[in-house]
Amino acid sequence: MNLLIWMLMIACSLAVSSASAVTTSGIKDEVSSQTEAAEEARWLVAQGNWGTVSYNKPDDPMKPLSTIASYADVDARIFFYLMGGHSFEACLTLSEAELKPFTNYAGAACGNEGKVDVEDPRCAKLSISGIISPCKNKEDCDVGKSALFDRHPEMKEWPSDHNFMVYELTAINDIWMIYNYGGGSSMTLKEFKHAEPKHHPKSDDISEVDIEFGKLYDFPIPHWDKKVERARWVVGKGLWSTSECFLFSLRVCVNLLL
């Protein structure tokens, strides 16, 4: 009987140790995965120059809008050079397809070899939600303007009577990313800020397909004042886009209803 009890005690001890090891391993894997995602997010922000800013029309919160905005980052802080002078809730969406080689952009392709479709999960995508507001003090404005002018020299020549000013993405409340199969995930602002920018490409061990590049530039671009023709040209010749407006509008709608 004593031998049986002793054997049962050993078995229970081994089972507890095994469960503890699995739990610890799972926690380590999760932490590693979050760290990698944060590094990828910081890399995408650092390598990019522009993104899609989604927001809601000030006088009609039920109407979602979006625009393309150039940005610059400094130590995980994201700055813009915009007109207006007021703060607004917004979401910045970035795609790896925006990066070099720029031939990817016209071909709805992604990756160094341009062999991954922009919608493929391995083509990194990042959405950061918060409030875009004018910089709060001269020091912040100087930091942002220096970074913006360095990355976008043309901004120095923008008309002074248009009241361009430095804005920053603040009060960040959600950071979501996908860069591999298995679904996307959110990360905390602390994880994002503390991570070092680092790319984790995921296409090396998975078969790729050849993508035929689009012929965006083979057709004449309608004059800027031909709004209808130019809109049809953009839709007809473009091959991909970022999209955040609907979900952003839905979240605002829910907040209003509550």
Short mmCIF file of C-alpha atoms in Angstrom, two decimals:
data_model
loop_
_atom_site.label_atom_id
_atom_site.label_comp_id
_atom_site.label_asym_id
_atom_site.label_seq_id
_atom_site.Cartn_x
_atom_site.Cartn_y
_atom_site.Cartn_z
CA MET A 1 0.00 0.00 0.00
CA ASN A 2 2.80 2.40 0.93
CA LEU A 3 4.51 1.64 -2.39
CA LEU A 4 1.29 2.41 -4.28
CA ILE A 5 0.86 5.74 -2.46
CA TRP A 6 4.49 6.63 -3.17
CA MET A 7 4.07 5.88 -6.90
CA LEU A 8 0.87 7.97 -7.05
CA MET A 9 2.65 10.89 -5.38
CA ILE A 10 5.48 10.72 -7.93
CA ALA A 11 2.99 10.57 -10.82
CA CYS A 12 1.11 13.60 -9.50
CA SER A 13 4.35 15.51 -9.02
CA LEU A 14 5.44 14.78 -12.58
CA ALA A 15 2.03 15.81 -13.92
CA VAL A 16 2.16 19.14 -12.05
CA SER A 17 5.74 19.77 -13.23
CA SER A 18 4.76 18.98 -16.82
CA ALA A 19 1.73 21.27 -16.69
CA SER A 20 3.84 24.03 -15.18
CA ALA A 21 6.44 23.63 -17.92
CA VAL A 22 3.77 23.78 -20.63
CA THR A 23 2.23 26.88 -19.05
CA THR A 24 5.60 28.60 -18.73
CA SER A 25 6.48 27.67 -22.31
CA GLY A 26 3.15 29.02 -23.51
CA ILE A 27 3.68 32.31 -21.69
CA LYS A 28 7.19 32.63 -23.15
CA ASP A 29 5.89 31.93 -26.66
CA GLU A 30 3.14 34.53 -26.23
CA VAL A 31 5.58 37.15 -24.93
CA SER A 32 7.98 36.38 -27.80
CA SER A 33 5.14 36.68 -30.32
CA GLN A 34 4.04 40.04 -28.87
CA THR A 35 7.60 41.33 -28.91
CA GLU A 36 8.04 40.29 -32.53
CA ALA A 37 4.75 41.93 -33.52
CA ALA A 38 5.76 45.17 -31.80
CA GLU A 39 9.14 45.11 -33.53
CA GLU A 40 7.45 44.58 -36.88
CA ALA A 41 5.05 47.43 -36.18
CA ARG A 42 7.88 49.81 -35.30
CA TRP A 43 9.77 48.72 -38.43
CA LEU A 44 6.76 49.40 -40.66
CA VAL A 45 6.28 52.86 -39.17
CA ALA A 46 10.00 53.66 -39.45
CA GLN A 47 10.25 52.50 -43.07
CA GLY A 48 7.03 54.10 -44.29
CA ASN A 49 6.44 57.68 -45.35
CA TRP A 50 2.69 57.90 -45.75
CA GLY A 51 -0.53 56.13 -44.83
CA THR A 52 -4.32 56.28 -44.90
CA VAL A 53 -5.91 58.44 -42.19
CA SER A 54 -9.53 57.50 -41.51
CA TYR A 55 -11.84 59.79 -39.55
CA ASN A 56 -15.45 60.97 -39.41
CA LYS A 57 -16.86 64.12 -40.91
CA PRO A 58 -16.98 66.73 -38.11
CA ASP A 59 -20.58 67.81 -38.79
CA ASP A 60 -21.79 64.28 -39.59
CA PRO A 61 -20.22 61.59 -37.34
CA MET A 62 -22.06 58.88 -39.29
CA LYS A 63 -20.14 59.72 -42.47
CA PRO A 64 -16.67 58.11 -42.62
CA LEU A 65 -13.91 59.83 -44.58
CA SER A 66 -10.28 59.07 -45.31
CA THR A 67 -7.28 60.82 -46.78
CA ILE A 68 -3.66 60.08 -47.59
CA ALA A 69 -1.24 61.76 -45.20
CA SER A 70 2.55 61.93 -45.11
CA TYR A 71 4.12 61.39 -41.71
CA ALA A 72 7.44 61.09 -39.89
CA ASP A 73 8.25 59.17 -36.72
CA VAL A 74 10.62 59.97 -33.85
CA ASP A 75 11.07 57.36 -31.10
CA ALA A 76 7.62 55.83 -31.76
CA ARG A 77 5.96 59.26 -31.93
CA ILE A 78 4.14 59.94 -35.22
CA PHE A 79 3.93 63.48 -36.63
CA PHE A 80 1.95 65.03 -39.50
CA TYR A 81 1.95 68.41 -41.27
CA LEU A 82 -1.70 69.37 -41.69
CA MET A 83 -4.09 72.29 -41.98
CA GLY A 84 -7.02 73.01 -39.71
CA GLY A 85 -5.80 73.62 -36.19
CA HIS A 86 -8.24 71.28 -34.43
CA SER A 87 -7.94 67.80 -32.92
CA PHE A 88 -9.85 64.83 -34.26
CA GLU A 89 -10.20 61.12 -33.58
CA ALA A 90 -8.55 59.10 -36.34
CA CYS A 91 -6.92 55.85 -37.39
CA LEU A 92 -3.65 55.62 -39.33
CA THR A 93 -3.35 52.52 -41.52
CA LEU A 94 -0.06 51.41 -43.10
CA SER A 95 0.80 48.62 -45.53
CA GLU A 96 4.14 47.03 -46.33
CA ALA A 97 3.15 47.33 -50.00
CA GLU A 98 3.91 51.07 -49.72
CA LEU A 99 7.60 50.38 -49.16
CA LYS A 100 10.49 49.76 -51.55
CA PRO A 101 10.72 48.47 -54.19
CA PHE A 102 8.15 51.01 -55.35
CA THR A 103 7.26 48.84 -58.35
CA ASN A 104 5.22 46.85 -55.84
CA TYR A 105 2.84 49.75 -55.42
CA ALA A 106 1.76 49.74 -59.06
CA GLY A 107 1.56 45.98 -59.21
CA ALA A 108 -0.47 45.24 -56.08
CA ALA A 109 2.57 43.30 -54.89
CA CYS A 110 4.49 43.09 -51.64
CA GLY A 111 7.85 41.92 -50.28
CA ASN A 112 11.43 42.32 -51.48
CA GLU A 113 10.79 40.13 -54.51
CA GLY A 114 7.30 41.47 -55.17
CA LYS A 115 5.79 37.98 -55.15
CA VAL A 116 3.19 38.37 -52.41
CA ASP A 117 -0.23 39.93 -52.94
CA VAL A 118 -0.99 43.02 -50.84
CA GLU A 119 -3.93 41.22 -49.19
CA ASP A 120 -1.77 38.25 -48.22
CA PRO A 121 -1.35 38.14 -44.40
CA ARG A 122 2.44 37.98 -44.89
CA CYS A 123 2.29 41.53 -46.27
CA ALA A 124 2.41 43.48 -43.00
CA LYS A 125 -0.46 45.84 -42.19
CA LEU A 126 -0.80 48.12 -39.19
CA SER A 127 -3.60 50.29 -37.80
CA ILE A 128 -3.05 52.80 -34.99
CA SER A 129 -6.07 54.59 -33.51
CA GLY A 130 -5.96 57.71 -31.37
CA ILE A 131 -6.35 61.48 -31.58
CA ILE A 132 -4.47 63.59 -34.12
CA SER A 133 -3.92 66.97 -32.51
CA PRO A 134 -1.68 70.06 -32.95
CA CYS A 135 1.65 69.80 -31.12
CA LYS A 136 1.40 71.09 -27.56
CA ASN A 137 4.57 73.14 -27.18
CA LYS A 138 7.50 74.59 -29.12
CA GLU A 139 9.80 71.67 -28.30
CA ASP A 140 7.35 69.09 -29.67
CA CYS A 141 6.65 71.25 -32.71
CA ASP A 142 10.37 71.63 -33.44
CA VAL A 143 10.98 67.87 -33.10
CA GLY A 144 8.07 67.05 -35.38
CA LYS A 145 8.83 69.70 -37.99
CA SER A 146 12.50 68.69 -38.20
CA ALA A 147 11.56 65.03 -38.76
CA LEU A 148 8.84 65.90 -41.29
CA PHE A 149 11.01 68.28 -43.32
CA ASP A 150 13.85 65.79 -43.33
CA ARG A 151 11.67 62.98 -44.67
CA HIS A 152 9.45 65.17 -46.86
CA PRO A 153 11.58 68.13 -48.13
CA GLU A 154 8.73 69.41 -50.31
CA MET A 155 6.83 70.41 -47.15
CA LYS A 156 9.23 73.33 -46.71
CA GLU A 157 7.76 74.89 -49.85
CA TRP A 158 4.09 74.46 -48.99
CA PRO A 159 2.17 77.80 -48.94
CA SER A 160 2.46 79.63 -45.63
CA ASP A 161 -1.03 81.13 -46.00
CA HIS A 162 -2.54 77.62 -45.82
CA ASN A 163 -1.71 77.48 -42.11
CA PHE A 164 0.07 74.14 -42.10
CA MET A 165 1.15 73.07 -38.63
CA VAL A 166 2.70 70.09 -36.89
CA TYR A 167 0.29 67.50 -35.55
CA GLU A 168 0.95 64.37 -33.51
CA LEU A 169 -0.97 61.10 -33.12
CA THR A 170 -1.71 61.09 -29.39
CA ALA A 171 -4.00 59.33 -26.90
CA ILE A 172 -3.38 56.08 -28.77
CA ASN A 173 -6.00 53.56 -27.66
CA ASP A 174 -5.58 50.70 -30.13
CA ILE A 175 -2.71 49.22 -32.15
CA TRP A 176 -3.57 46.29 -34.40
CA MET A 177 -1.27 44.39 -36.74
CA ILE A 178 -1.16 41.38 -39.02
CA TYR A 179 2.06 40.16 -40.67
CA ASN A 180 1.65 36.39 -40.96
CA TYR A 181 -0.90 33.59 -41.21
CA GLY A 182 -2.87 32.92 -38.04
CA GLY A 183 -4.73 36.21 -37.71
CA GLY A 184 -3.85 39.66 -36.47
CA SER A 185 -3.42 40.84 -32.91
CA SER A 186 -3.41 43.97 -30.79
CA MET A 187 -0.51 45.29 -28.76
CA THR A 188 -0.22 47.82 -25.97
CA LEU A 189 1.24 51.26 -26.44
CA LYS A 190 3.98 50.31 -23.98
CA GLU A 191 4.94 47.26 -26.08
CA PHE A 192 4.99 49.41 -29.21
CA LYS A 193 7.14 52.17 -27.69
CA HIS A 194 9.65 49.84 -26.06
CA ALA A 195 10.24 47.68 -29.13
CA GLU A 196 13.17 48.16 -31.49
CA PRO A 197 12.25 48.45 -35.20
CA LYS A 198 12.96 45.05 -36.76
CA HIS A 199 11.58 43.28 -39.82
CA HIS A 200 10.43 39.66 -39.53
CA PRO A 201 9.71 38.52 -43.12
CA LYS A 202 7.45 35.49 -43.31
CA SER A 203 7.57 34.47 -46.96
CA ASP A 204 10.84 32.52 -47.22
CA ASP A 205 9.43 29.10 -46.35
CA ILE A 206 6.10 29.43 -48.13
CA SER A 207 5.49 29.10 -51.84
CA GLU A 208 5.02 32.38 -53.67
CA VAL A 209 3.30 33.26 -56.91
CA ASP A 210 4.31 35.56 -59.71
CA ILE A 211 2.18 38.69 -59.87
CA GLU A 212 1.75 40.59 -63.11
CA PHE A 213 2.37 44.26 -62.54
CA GLY A 214 -0.44 46.65 -63.33
CA LYS A 215 -0.29 49.21 -66.11
CA LEU A 216 -1.21 52.23 -64.04
CA TYR A 217 1.09 54.58 -65.90
CA ASP A 218 0.26 53.40 -69.43
CA PHE A 219 -2.78 55.66 -69.55
CA PRO A 220 -2.90 59.48 -69.52
CA ILE A 221 -3.92 61.00 -66.19
CA PRO A 222 -6.95 63.33 -66.50
CA HIS A 223 -6.31 66.97 -65.60
CA TRP A 224 -6.69 67.81 -61.90
CA ASP A 225 -9.86 69.88 -62.45
CA LYS A 226 -11.61 66.98 -64.24
CA LYS A 227 -12.83 65.52 -60.95
CA VAL A 228 -15.21 62.89 -62.30
CA GLU A 229 -12.79 61.65 -64.96
CA ARG A 230 -9.90 61.61 -62.50
CA ALA A 231 -11.96 59.71 -59.92
CA ARG A 232 -12.88 57.07 -62.50
CA TRP A 233 -9.24 56.86 -63.58
CA VAL A 234 -8.05 56.24 -60.01
CA VAL A 235 -10.64 53.50 -59.45
CA GLY A 236 -10.12 51.94 -62.86
CA LYS A 237 -6.34 51.86 -62.80
CA GLY A 238 -5.71 51.21 -59.14
CA LEU A 239 -5.29 47.65 -57.87
CA TRP A 240 -5.39 47.91 -54.09
CA SER A 241 -6.21 50.17 -51.17
CA THR A 242 -6.20 50.31 -47.40
CA SER A 243 -9.58 50.31 -45.69
CA GLU A 244 -10.47 51.31 -42.15
CA CYS A 245 -13.38 53.70 -42.50
CA PHE A 246 -16.29 51.34 -41.92
CA LEU A 247 -15.02 49.81 -38.71
CA PHE A 248 -13.92 53.19 -37.43
CA SER A 249 -17.32 54.70 -38.21
CA LEU A 250 -19.08 51.73 -36.61
CA ARG A 251 -17.11 52.18 -33.40
CA VAL A 252 -18.00 55.88 -33.27
CA CYS A 253 -21.62 55.02 -34.01
CA VAL A 254 -21.73 52.54 -31.15
CA ASN A 255 -20.21 55.13 -28.82
CA LEU A 256 -22.88 57.63 -29.81
CA LEU A 257 -25.67 55.13 -29.23
CA LEU A 258 -24.31 54.26 -25.79
#
